[in-house]
Coordinates of C-alpha atoms in Angstrom, one line a residue:
X26 CA 0.0 0.0 0.0
X27 CA 1.6 3.4 -1.0
X28 CA 2.2 6.0 1.6
X29 CA 2.1 9.7 0.8
X30 CA 3.5 12.3 3.1
X31 CA 1.0 15.2 2.9
X32 CA 1.7 18.8 3.9
X33 CA -1.3 20.9 4.5
X34 CA -0.1 24.6 4.4
X35 CA -2.6 26.5 6.5
X36 CA -1.5 30.1 5.7
X37 CA -2.8 33.7 5.7
X38 CA -3.0 35.2 2.2
X39 CA -4.0 38.8 1.4
X40 CA -6.6 39.7 -1.2
X41 CA -4.9 41.4 -4.2
X42 CA -1.4 40.8 -3.1
X43 CA -0.6 38.3 -5.8
X44 CA 3.2 38.6 -5.6
X45 CA 3.1 38.4 -1.8
X46 CA 0.8 35.4 -1.8
X47 CA 3.1 33.6 -4.4
X48 CA 6.0 34.3 -2.0
X49 CA 4.1 32.7 0.8
X50 CA 3.6 29.6 -1.4
X51 CA 7.4 29.5 -2.0
X52 CA 8.3 29.9 1.7
X53 CA 5.8 27.3 2.9
X54 CA 6.6 24.8 0.1
X55 CA 10.2 25.0 1.3
X56 CA 9.0 24.1 4.8
X57 CA 6.9 21.2 3.4
X58 CA 9.9 19.9 1.4
X59 CA 12.2 20.2 4.5
X60 CA 9.6 18.0 6.3
X61 CA 9.9 15.3 3.6
X62 CA 6.5 16.0 2.0
X63 CA 5.5 14.4 -1.2
X64 CA 2.5 16.5 -1.9
X65 CA 1.7 20.0 -0.6
X66 CA -1.6 21.9 -0.7
X67 CA -2.6 25.5 -0.2
X68 CA -6.0 27.1 0.3
X69 CA -8.7 28.2 -2.1
X70 CA -7.8 31.2 -4.3
X71 CA -4.4 31.3 -2.6
X72 CA -2.7 33.4 -5.2
X73 CA -5.4 36.2 -5.2
X74 CA -6.7 35.9 -1.7
X75 CA -10.4 35.2 -1.0
X76 CA -13.0 36.5 -1.6
X77 CA -11.9 38.7 -4.4
X78 CA -15.4 40.0 -5.0
X79 CA -15.7 42.4 -8.0
X80 CA -12.0 42.2 -8.8
X81 CA -13.2 39.1 -10.7
X82 CA -14.6 41.4 -13.4
X83 CA -11.3 43.1 -14.0
X84 CA -9.6 41.2 -16.9
X85 CA -6.3 42.7 -15.9
X86 CA -6.6 41.0 -12.5
X87 CA -7.5 37.6 -14.0
X88 CA -4.6 37.9 -16.3
X89 CA -2.3 38.7 -13.4
X90 CA -3.5 35.7 -11.5
X91 CA -2.9 33.4 -14.5
X92 CA 0.6 34.8 -15.2
X93 CA 1.5 34.5 -11.5
X94 CA 0.6 30.9 -11.5
X95 CA 3.0 30.0 -14.3
X96 CA 5.7 32.2 -12.9
X97 CA 5.2 30.4 -9.5
X98 CA 5.6 27.0 -11.1
X99 CA 8.9 28.1 -12.6
X100 CA 10.0 29.8 -9.4
X101 CA 9.4 26.7 -7.4
X102 CA 11.6 24.7 -9.8
X103 CA 14.2 27.4 -9.6
X104 CA 14.1 27.0 -5.8
X105 CA 14.9 23.4 -6.1
X106 CA 11.3 22.4 -5.3
X107 CA 10.2 21.3 -8.7
X108 CA 9.9 17.6 -7.7
X109 CA 7.3 18.3 -5.0
X110 CA 3.7 18.5 -6.4
X111 CA 2.0 21.6 -5.1
X112 CA -1.7 22.2 -5.3
X113 CA -2.6 25.9 -5.2
X114 CA -5.9 27.9 -5.7
X115 CA -6.0 30.7 -8.2
X116 CA -8.3 32.8 -10.4
X117 CA -8.8 31.6 -14.0
X118 CA -11.1 32.4 -16.9
X119 CA -12.0 30.7 -20.1
X120 CA -14.2 33.5 -21.4
X121 CA -15.4 37.0 -20.7
X122 CA -17.0 38.0 -17.3
X123 CA -20.6 36.9 -17.0
X124 CA -21.6 40.6 -16.6
X125 CA -20.1 41.7 -19.9
X126 CA -22.0 42.1 -23.2
X127 CA -19.8 39.5 -24.9
X128 CA -20.4 36.8 -22.2
X129 CA -20.6 33.2 -23.4
X130 CA -22.8 30.5 -21.9
X131 CA -20.8 28.1 -19.8
X132 CA -17.6 30.2 -20.0
X133 CA -16.2 32.9 -17.8
X134 CA -14.3 33.4 -14.6
X135 CA -13.3 30.2 -12.7
X136 CA -12.5 29.5 -9.1
X137 CA -9.7 27.2 -9.9
X138 CA -7.0 24.9 -8.5
X139 CA -3.7 24.0 -10.2
X140 CA -1.2 21.3 -9.5
X141 CA 2.3 22.5 -10.1
X142 CA 5.2 20.1 -10.7
X143 CA 8.5 20.2 -12.6
X144 CA 8.2 23.9 -13.3
X145 CA 4.9 23.6 -15.0
X146 CA 1.1 23.5 -14.5
X147 CA 0.3 19.8 -14.9
X148 CA -3.4 19.8 -14.0
X149 CA -6.2 22.2 -13.3
X150 CA -9.7 21.9 -11.8
X151 CA -12.6 24.3 -11.8
X152 CA -14.9 24.5 -8.7
X153 CA -18.2 22.7 -9.3
X154 CA -20.5 23.7 -6.5
X155 CA -20.7 27.5 -6.2
X156 CA -22.2 28.8 -2.9
X157 CA -24.7 31.6 -3.1
X158 CA -25.9 32.0 0.4
X159 CA -24.8 33.9 3.5
X160 CA -21.6 35.8 2.7
X161 CA -21.1 33.9 -0.6
X162 CA -22.0 35.3 -4.0
X163 CA -20.2 32.9 -6.2
X164 CA -22.9 32.6 -8.8
X165 CA -22.4 36.3 -9.4
X166 CA -18.7 35.8 -10.2
X167 CA -17.9 32.3 -11.4
X168 CA -19.0 29.6 -13.8
X169 CA -19.3 26.1 -12.5
X170 CA -16.8 23.4 -13.6
X171 CA -18.2 20.2 -15.2
X172 CA -15.2 17.9 -14.8
X173 CA -13.5 16.1 -12.0
X174 CA -9.7 16.2 -12.3
X175 CA -8.0 13.0 -11.2
X176 CA -4.2 13.0 -11.0
X177 CA -1.9 10.0 -10.4
X178 CA 0.7 10.9 -7.8
X179 CA 3.1 8.4 -6.4
X180 CA 1.0 5.5 -7.5
X181 CA -2.2 6.9 -6.0
X182 CA -5.2 8.4 -7.9
X183 CA -5.9 11.8 -6.3
X184 CA -9.0 14.0 -7.0
X185 CA -9.0 17.7 -6.8
X186 CA -11.9 19.7 -5.3
X187 CA -12.5 23.1 -3.8
X188 CA -14.4 24.2 -0.7
X189 CA -18.2 24.1 -1.4
X190 CA -17.7 20.8 -3.3
X191 CA -17.3 19.3 0.1
X192 CA -20.4 21.0 1.6
X193 CA -22.8 19.5 -1.0
X194 CA -23.7 15.9 -1.5
X195 CA -23.2 14.5 -5.0
X196 CA -21.1 16.1 -7.6
X197 CA -17.3 15.8 -7.2
X198 CA -17.3 13.4 -4.3
X199 CA -19.7 11.0 -5.8
X200 CA -17.7 11.1 -9.0
X201 CA -14.6 10.5 -7.1
X202 CA -16.0 7.2 -5.9
X203 CA -16.9 6.4 -9.6
X204 CA -13.4 7.2 -10.6
X205 CA -11.9 4.9 -7.9
X206 CA -9.6 7.5 -6.3
X207 CA -7.7 6.8 -3.1
X208 CA -7.5 10.5 -1.9
X209 CA -9.5 13.6 -2.4
X210 CA -7.8 17.0 -1.9
X211 CA -10.1 19.8 -0.8
X212 CA -8.8 23.4 -0.6
X213 CA -10.8 25.9 1.3
X214 CA -11.6 29.5 2.0
X215 CA -14.2 28.6 4.7
X216 CA -15.0 31.6 7.0
X217 CA -15.3 31.1 10.7
X218 CA -18.5 31.2 12.7
X219 CA -19.0 30.0 16.2
X220 CA -19.1 26.1 16.4
X221 CA -18.4 25.7 12.7
X222 CA -15.5 23.5 13.7
X223 CA -18.0 21.1 15.3
X224 CA -19.7 20.8 11.9
X225 CA -16.7 20.3 9.7
X226 CA -15.4 16.9 11.0
X227 CA -18.8 15.1 10.6
X228 CA -19.1 16.7 7.2
X229 CA -15.6 15.6 6.1
X230 CA -16.5 12.1 7.4
X231 CA -19.7 12.0 5.3
X232 CA -17.8 13.0 2.2
X233 CA -15.1 10.3 2.9
X234 CA -17.9 7.7 3.0
X235 CA -19.4 9.2 -0.2
X236 CA -16.1 9.1 -2.1
X237 CA -14.8 5.9 -0.5
X238 CA -11.5 7.7 -0.1
X239 CA -9.3 9.6 2.3
X240 CA -9.7 13.4 2.4
X241 CA -7.1 16.1 3.0
X242 CA -8.9 19.3 3.9
X243 CA -6.8 22.5 4.1
X244 CA -8.3 25.9 5.1
X245 CA -6.8 29.4 5.2
X246 CA -6.4 31.5 8.3
X247 CA -6.5 35.2 8.9
X248 CA -8.9 38.1 8.4
X249 CA -10.4 39.7 5.3
X250 CA -12.6 42.7 6.0
X251 CA -15.6 41.2 8.0
X252 CA -14.5 37.6 7.4
X253 CA -12.0 35.7 9.5
X254 CA -10.7 32.2 8.6
X255 CA -9.9 29.7 11.4
X256 CA -7.8 27.1 9.6
X257 CA -8.9 23.8 11.3
X258 CA -7.3 21.8 8.5
X259 CA -7.6 18.0 8.8
X260 CA -7.0 14.6 7.3
X261 CA -9.4 11.7 7.6
X262 CA -9.1 8.2 6.1
X263 CA -11.6 6.4 4.0
X264 CA -13.4 5.1 7.0
X265 CA -13.9 8.6 8.4
X266 CA -11.2 8.2 11.1
X267 CA -9.6 11.5 12.0
X268 CA -5.8 11.2 11.4
X269 CA -4.6 14.7 12.0
X270 CA -6.1 18.1 12.8
X271 CA -4.4 21.6 12.8
X272 CA -5.0 24.3 15.4
X273 CA -7.3 27.2 14.7
X274 CA -6.4 30.8 14.0
X275 CA -2.6 30.3 13.4
X276 CA -0.6 29.6 10.4
X277 CA 0.5 25.9 10.6
X278 CA 2.1 23.2 8.6
X279 CA 0.3 19.9 9.1
X280 CA 2.4 17.0 7.9
X281 CA 1.2 13.5 8.1
X282 CA 1.9 10.1 6.4
X283 CA -1.2 8.6 4.9
X284 CA -1.5 5.0 3.7
X285 CA -3.5 4.9 0.5
X286 CA -4.8 2.3 -1.9
X287 CA -2.8 1.9 -5.2
X288 CA -4.3 3.3 -8.3
X289 CA -6.2 1.0 -10.6
X290 CA -6.4 1.3 -14.3
X291 CA -9.6 3.0 -15.4
X292 CA -12.3 1.0 -17.0
X293 CA -12.4 1.3 -20.8
X294 CA -14.9 3.8 -22.0
X295 CA -15.2 5.5 -18.6
X296 CA -18.4 7.6 -18.6
X297 CA -19.3 10.8 -16.8
X298 CA -21.1 10.6 -13.5
X299 CA -23.4 13.0 -11.6
X300 CA -23.2 15.3 -14.7
X301 CA -19.4 15.6 -14.5
X302 CA -16.7 14.3 -16.8
X303 CA -13.6 12.6 -15.4
X304 CA -10.3 14.1 -16.6
X305 CA -7.2 12.1 -15.8
X306 CA -3.6 13.4 -15.6
X307 CA -0.3 12.0 -14.4
X308 CA 2.5 13.7 -12.5
X309 CA 5.9 12.8 -13.6
X310 CA 7.4 9.8 -11.9
X311 CA 10.0 12.1 -10.4
X312 CA 8.7 12.8 -6.9
X313 CA 10.4 13.4 -3.6
X314 CA 11.6 10.0 -2.2
X315 CA 9.2 8.0 -0.2
X316 CA 9.4 8.8 3.5
X317 CA 11.8 6.7 5.5
X318 CA 12.6 6.6 9.2
X319 CA 10.0 7.8 11.6
X320 CA 6.4 8.1 10.5
X321 CA 5.2 11.7 10.3
X322 CA 2.3 12.3 12.6
X323 CA 0.5 15.6 12.4
X324 CA -1.3 15.3 15.7
X325 CA -4.8 16.2 16.6
X326 CA -5.5 19.5 18.3
X327 CA -8.4 19.4 20.7
X328 CA -11.1 22.1 20.3
X329 CA -11.2 25.0 22.8
X330 CA -14.1 26.5 24.7
X331 CA -16.5 28.8 22.8
X332 CA -15.3 31.9 24.5
X333 CA -11.6 31.1 23.7
X334 CA -12.6 30.4 20.1
X335 CA -14.5 33.7 19.7
X336 CA -11.8 35.7 21.4
X337 CA -9.2 34.3 19.0
X338 CA -11.4 35.0 16.0
X339 CA -11.9 38.6 17.1
X340 CA -8.2 39.1 17.7
X341 CA -7.2 37.7 14.4
X342 CA -9.9 39.6 12.5
X343 CA -8.8 42.9 14.1
X344 CA -5.1 42.3 13.7
X345 CA -5.3 41.5 10.0
X346 CA -7.7 44.4 9.3
X347 CA -5.3 46.8 10.9
X348 CA -2.1 45.3 9.5
X349 CA -3.3 44.4 6.0
X350 CA -4.6 48.0 5.6
X351 CA -1.3 49.3 7.0
X352 CA -2.7 51.3 9.9
X353 CA 0.1 52.0 12.4
X354 CA -2.2 52.0 15.5
X355 CA -5.8 52.3 16.7
X356 CA -7.7 54.7 19.0
X357 CA -10.9 54.2 20.9
X358 CA -13.0 55.9 23.5
X359 CA -12.6 54.3 27.0
X360 CA -15.8 54.9 28.9
X361 CA -15.2 52.5 31.8
X362 CA -18.0 50.3 30.5
X363 CA -17.8 46.7 29.5
X364 CA -18.0 47.2 25.7
X365 CA -15.0 49.6 25.4
X366 CA -13.1 47.5 28.0
X367 CA -13.5 44.3 25.9
X368 CA -12.5 46.2 22.7
X369 CA -9.5 47.7 24.3
X370 CA -8.4 44.2 25.6
X371 CA -8.9 42.7 22.2
X372 CA -6.9 45.5 20.6
X373 CA -4.0 45.1 23.0
X374 CA -4.0 41.3 22.4
X375 CA -4.1 41.9 18.6
X376 CA -1.6 44.7 18.3
X377 CA 0.3 45.2 21.5
X378 CA -0.2 48.1 24.0
X379 CA 2.2 50.4 22.1
X380 CA -0.2 50.5 19.1
X381 CA -3.4 51.2 21.1
X382 CA -4.6 54.6 22.3
X383 CA -7.5 54.8 24.8
X384 CA -9.1 58.1 25.4
X385 CA -11.4 58.9 28.3
X386 CA -13.9 61.5 27.2
X387 CA -15.8 62.5 30.4
X388 CA -18.8 64.8 30.5
X389 CA -20.6 66.2 33.5
X390 CA -22.6 62.9 33.6
X391 CA -19.6 60.6 33.7
X392 CA -19.4 58.9 37.1
X393 CA -16.2 58.8 39.1
X394 CA -16.2 55.0 39.0
X395 CA -16.4 55.0 35.2
X396 CA -13.5 57.4 34.9
X397 CA -11.6 55.3 37.4
X398 CA -12.4 52.1 35.6
X399 CA -11.1 53.5 32.3
X400 CA -7.8 54.5 33.9
X401 CA -7.5 51.2 35.7
X402 CA -7.9 49.3 32.4
X403 CA -5.2 51.4 30.9
X404 CA -2.9 50.6 33.7
X405 CA -3.6 46.9 33.5
X406 CA -3.1 46.7 29.7
X407 CA -0.3 49.3 29.3
X408 CA -2.0 51.1 26.5
X409 CA -1.5 54.8 25.8
X410 CA -4.1 56.5 28.0
X411 CA -5.3 60.1 27.5
X412 CA -8.1 62.2 29.0
X413 CA -10.0 64.7 26.8
X414 CA -13.0 66.3 28.7
X415 CA -15.9 67.1 26.4
X416 CA -18.0 69.3 28.6
X417 CA -16.4 72.7 27.5
X418 CA -17.1 71.8 23.9
X419 CA -20.7 70.7 24.7
X420 CA -21.3 73.9 26.6
X421 CA -20.1 75.9 23.6
X422 CA -22.7 74.2 21.4
X423 CA -25.4 74.7 24.0
X424 CA -24.5 78.4 24.4
X425 CA -25.1 78.9 20.6
X426 CA -28.0 76.5 20.0
X427 CA -31.3 75.8 21.8
X428 CA -31.1 72.0 22.4
X429 CA -32.8 69.8 24.9
X430 CA -33.6 66.2 25.9
X431 CA -32.2 63.4 23.8
X432 CA -30.6 65.9 21.4
X433 CA -28.2 66.9 24.1
X434 CA -27.4 63.3 24.8
X435 CA -26.6 62.8 21.1
X436 CA -24.6 66.0 21.1
X437 CA -22.3 64.6 23.7
X438 CA -21.8 61.4 21.7
X439 CA -21.1 63.3 18.6
X440 CA -18.5 65.6 20.3
X441 CA -16.7 62.4 21.4
X442 CA -16.8 61.2 17.8
X443 CA -15.3 64.4 16.5
X444 CA -12.4 64.2 19.0
X445 CA -11.6 60.6 18.1
X446 CA -11.7 61.4 14.4
X447 CA -9.5 64.4 15.0
X448 CA -6.9 62.2 16.7
X449 CA -7.2 59.8 13.8
X450 CA -6.6 62.5 11.3
X451 CA -3.8 64.1 13.3
X452 CA -1.9 60.9 14.3
X453 CA -2.9 58.3 11.8
X454 CA -4.8 55.9 14.1
X455 CA -7.7 53.8 13.0
X456 CA -10.8 54.6 15.1
X457 CA -12.4 51.5 16.7
X458 CA -16.1 51.8 17.5
X459 CA -17.4 49.6 20.3
X460 CA -21.1 49.0 19.8
X461 CA -22.2 45.4 20.3
X462 CA -24.6 43.5 18.2
X463 CA -27.5 44.0 20.6
X464 CA -27.2 47.7 20.4
X465 CA -26.8 47.7 16.6
X466 CA -29.9 45.5 16.3
X467 CA -32.2 47.9 18.2
X468 CA -30.5 51.1 17.0
X469 CA -29.2 52.0 20.5
X470 CA -26.5 54.2 19.3
X471 CA -25.9 57.8 18.0
X472 CA -25.1 58.2 14.3
X473 CA -21.8 60.0 13.9
X474 CA -21.3 59.7 17.7
X475 CA -20.5 56.5 19.5
X476 CA -21.0 54.7 16.1
X477 CA -18.1 56.6 14.5
X478 CA -15.1 54.6 13.5
X479 CA -13.4 52.6 10.8
X480 CA -13.8 49.1 12.3
X481 CA -15.9 47.5 15.1
X482 CA -14.3 44.3 16.6
X483 CA -17.5 43.5 18.5
X484 CA -20.1 44.3 15.8
X485 CA -21.2 40.7 15.7
X486 CA -21.1 40.0 19.5
X487 CA -24.3 40.0 21.5
X488 CA -24.2 41.9 24.8
X489 CA -24.6 38.8 26.9
X490 CA -21.6 37.2 25.0
X491 CA -19.6 40.4 25.7
X492 CA -19.9 39.7 29.4
X493 CA -18.9 36.1 28.9
X494 CA -15.9 37.1 26.9
X495 CA -14.8 39.6 29.6
X496 CA -15.0 37.0 32.3
X497 CA -13.2 34.4 30.2
X498 CA -10.4 36.7 29.3
X499 CA -9.8 37.6 32.9
X500 CA -9.9 34.0 34.0
X501 CA -7.5 33.1 31.3
X502 CA -5.1 35.7 32.4
X503 CA -5.3 34.4 36.0
X504 CA -4.6 30.9 34.8
X505 CA -1.4 32.1 33.2
X506 CA -0.4 34.1 36.2
X507 CA -1.0 37.5 34.5
X508 CA -3.0 40.5 35.5
X509 CA -6.6 40.3 34.3
X510 CA -7.0 43.2 31.8
X511 CA -10.7 44.2 32.5
X512 CA -11.6 45.7 35.9
X513 CA -14.2 43.7 37.8
X514 CA -16.3 46.8 38.3
X515 CA -16.6 47.2 34.5
X516 CA -18.0 43.7 34.3
X517 CA -20.3 43.9 37.3
X518 CA -22.0 47.3 37.1
X519 CA -25.2 48.0 35.2
X520 CA -24.6 49.2 31.6
X521 CA -25.1 52.9 31.0
X522 CA -24.4 55.4 28.2
X523 CA -24.0 58.1 31.0
X524 CA -25.5 60.8 28.8
X525 CA -28.0 62.0 31.4
X526 CA -28.3 61.8 35.2
X527 CA -28.6 58.3 36.5
X528 CA -29.1 56.8 33.1
X529 CA -29.2 53.0 32.6
X530 CA -29.6 51.0 29.4
X531 CA -32.6 49.3 31.1
X532 CA -34.4 52.7 30.9
X533 CA -34.7 52.3 27.2
X534 CA -34.3 48.5 26.6
X535 CA -35.4 45.3 28.2
X536 CA -32.8 43.6 30.3
X537 CA -30.2 42.0 28.0
X538 CA -30.9 38.5 29.2
X539 CA -34.4 39.0 27.9
X540 CA -33.5 41.1 24.9
X541 CA -30.8 38.9 23.4
X542 CA -32.8 35.7 23.0
X543 CA -35.5 37.6 21.1
X544 CA -32.8 39.3 18.9
X545 CA -31.1 36.0 18.2
X546 CA -34.4 34.4 17.2
X547 CA -35.4 37.3 15.0
X548 CA -32.0 38.3 13.4
X549 CA -30.1 35.0 13.3
X550 CA -33.0 32.7 13.1
X551 CA -35.4 34.7 10.9
X552 CA -38.3 33.9 13.3
X553 CA -41.4 36.1 12.9
X554 CA -43.5 37.4 15.7
X555 CA -45.6 34.2 16.0
X556 CA -42.5 32.0 16.2
X557 CA -41.0 34.2 18.9
X558 CA -44.1 34.3 21.0
X559 CA -44.4 30.5 20.6
X560 CA -40.9 30.2 21.9
X561 CA -42.1 31.7 25.2
X562 CA -41.2 35.4 24.8
X563 CA -43.6 38.0 26.2
X564 CA -45.7 39.3 23.2
X565 CA -45.6 43.0 24.3
X566 CA -41.8 42.9 24.6
X567 CA -41.5 41.1 21.3
X568 CA -43.6 43.8 19.6
X569 CA -41.5 46.5 21.2
X570 CA -38.2 44.9 20.2
X571 CA -39.2 44.1 16.6
X572 CA -40.2 47.7 16.1
X573 CA -36.8 48.9 17.2
X574 CA -35.0 46.4 15.0
X575 CA -37.0 47.2 11.9
X576 CA -36.7 51.0 12.2
X577 CA -32.9 50.9 12.8
X578 CA -31.9 49.5 9.4
X579 CA -30.7 52.9 8.1
X580 CA -28.3 53.1 11.1
X581 CA -26.9 49.6 10.5
X582 CA -26.3 50.3 6.8
X583 CA -24.0 53.1 7.9
X584 CA -22.1 51.2 10.5
X585 CA -18.4 50.2 10.4
X586 CA -17.4 46.8 9.2
X587 CA -16.6 44.2 12.0
X588 CA -15.5 40.6 12.4
X589 CA -18.2 38.0 11.6
X590 CA -18.5 35.3 14.2
X591 CA -22.2 34.3 14.0
X592 CA -24.3 32.5 11.5
X593 CA -25.9 35.8 10.4
X594 CA -23.9 39.0 10.8
X595 CA -25.2 42.4 9.9
X596 CA -24.0 43.5 6.5
X597 CA -22.8 40.7 4.3
X598 CA -25.1 38.1 5.8
X599 CA -28.3 40.0 6.5
X600 CA -29.4 42.4 3.7
X601 CA -32.8 44.1 4.2
X602 CA -34.2 47.1 2.4
X603 CA -34.0 50.4 4.4
X604 CA -37.3 51.6 2.9
X605 CA -39.5 48.8 4.0
X606 CA -43.1 48.9 5.4
X607 CA -43.3 45.2 6.3
X608 CA -43.8 44.8 10.0
X609 CA -44.3 41.7 12.2
X610 CA -47.3 43.3 13.9
X611 CA -49.2 41.9 16.8

């Protein structure tokens, strides 16, 4: 029985950085070769980054991707790595973009994979199943492939597939069984959401059973705008037994020796199956030598607690957004409350304290304990702490305009926003906004005030989860013998915007342990009023909450991007019209 040493290269590409991504392939291919690999694989659309969105429509970008692929094949050979087969995702096209006037049926842009060997492209595959739900719009961009590519490598027949091909029954994996392959490679750009890692392994096992073959699943890591990728690459054998699994949220080389069945000669007159043709190719017999000595064991990384998983996702999403967009640092308002405290702790974990500026912006309504909590957090984390009182500026406005009530509350928030943006302009910081998903859902924010900013790390985090994250982060610090970053009083005190005397969030909103389950059902679960009431929620509270959610769409449309961690994030996932008279009325 042949043994192939597989190297799954779980790396962090950047959209549009074709040259930089190609360099990543060269660096990690060298690591794979040094580990004795006989086959290396990289994530979906590795050369271009993923998702490329409307860059697909630029023929210059497609041409650059194709040219880079051939240049990469030659560069790998020049690096002395030509004997190692390397599977890499790239953007291809066999016709004009589908949106152009000269578009051709069945031709256009392709989400593609290429096997590089001996300085050349020896095989290609076009993604068959194109996702068009949630954050995915691949029917808008790509044309579906209609052939399964099977490559003979080291005496084993290996099928090439891409991401969504794994998530749908039938198609490539059914055809792989028909073709008698021993191994299916599946390269991914699969975005993170909470507990998705619990879904992947059973899914990969089902596809292994469907194909009757082992599966090597490699996923990218890193952040791309709202999306964050968690890696979680793995290998299972044909029986569904997990052989190796990579950690989440870090670049990682997973190397493992896999025993595979020898290739059999295809049956004469081989026919298509499940609407797909079978295209066979063969890699040159010149491969890295078979592994000798100790067997390579990739290991199996155990999953972590939900709070740890979410924290890592938020840290990676923020870090990559800041670094890939070349911001030197971030600035945020530190109110002493739980939301800004969590965002500050995330920023320090992501970037280090020397790249985080926290600004206390007290007004006459800011309590002494809130000011003290903000200062205490700054001491614990070591970030750059500043104090900019807003009351003189607010008083100047009030001396020149007749304002009252909630307008004065909003004025305070907007003065704070102006100060943060001024610091951003003056010193180059990216402004982080700190509103949680519960507040965004019901519109509990001030446009151009506390909502101001270029990125929101907790945009997709419900308020009740904010508290859980804060407690977990402090407990994690204590376990490691470190100072907990978030003051206990920030966690324990009732939440308040402190824009008027004695103000509490509960003056305007239901308690969050009541509010969040309703929001989760309505926003994430698309339950209507009847479904929410049937779930046990008070009808009057449901009616009140749904009115707030429905009338706040215009605010959400203007909110900063933020890391997606749930099944349905505001923005890419949930797209509702602003002008909309439909109401879930009681």
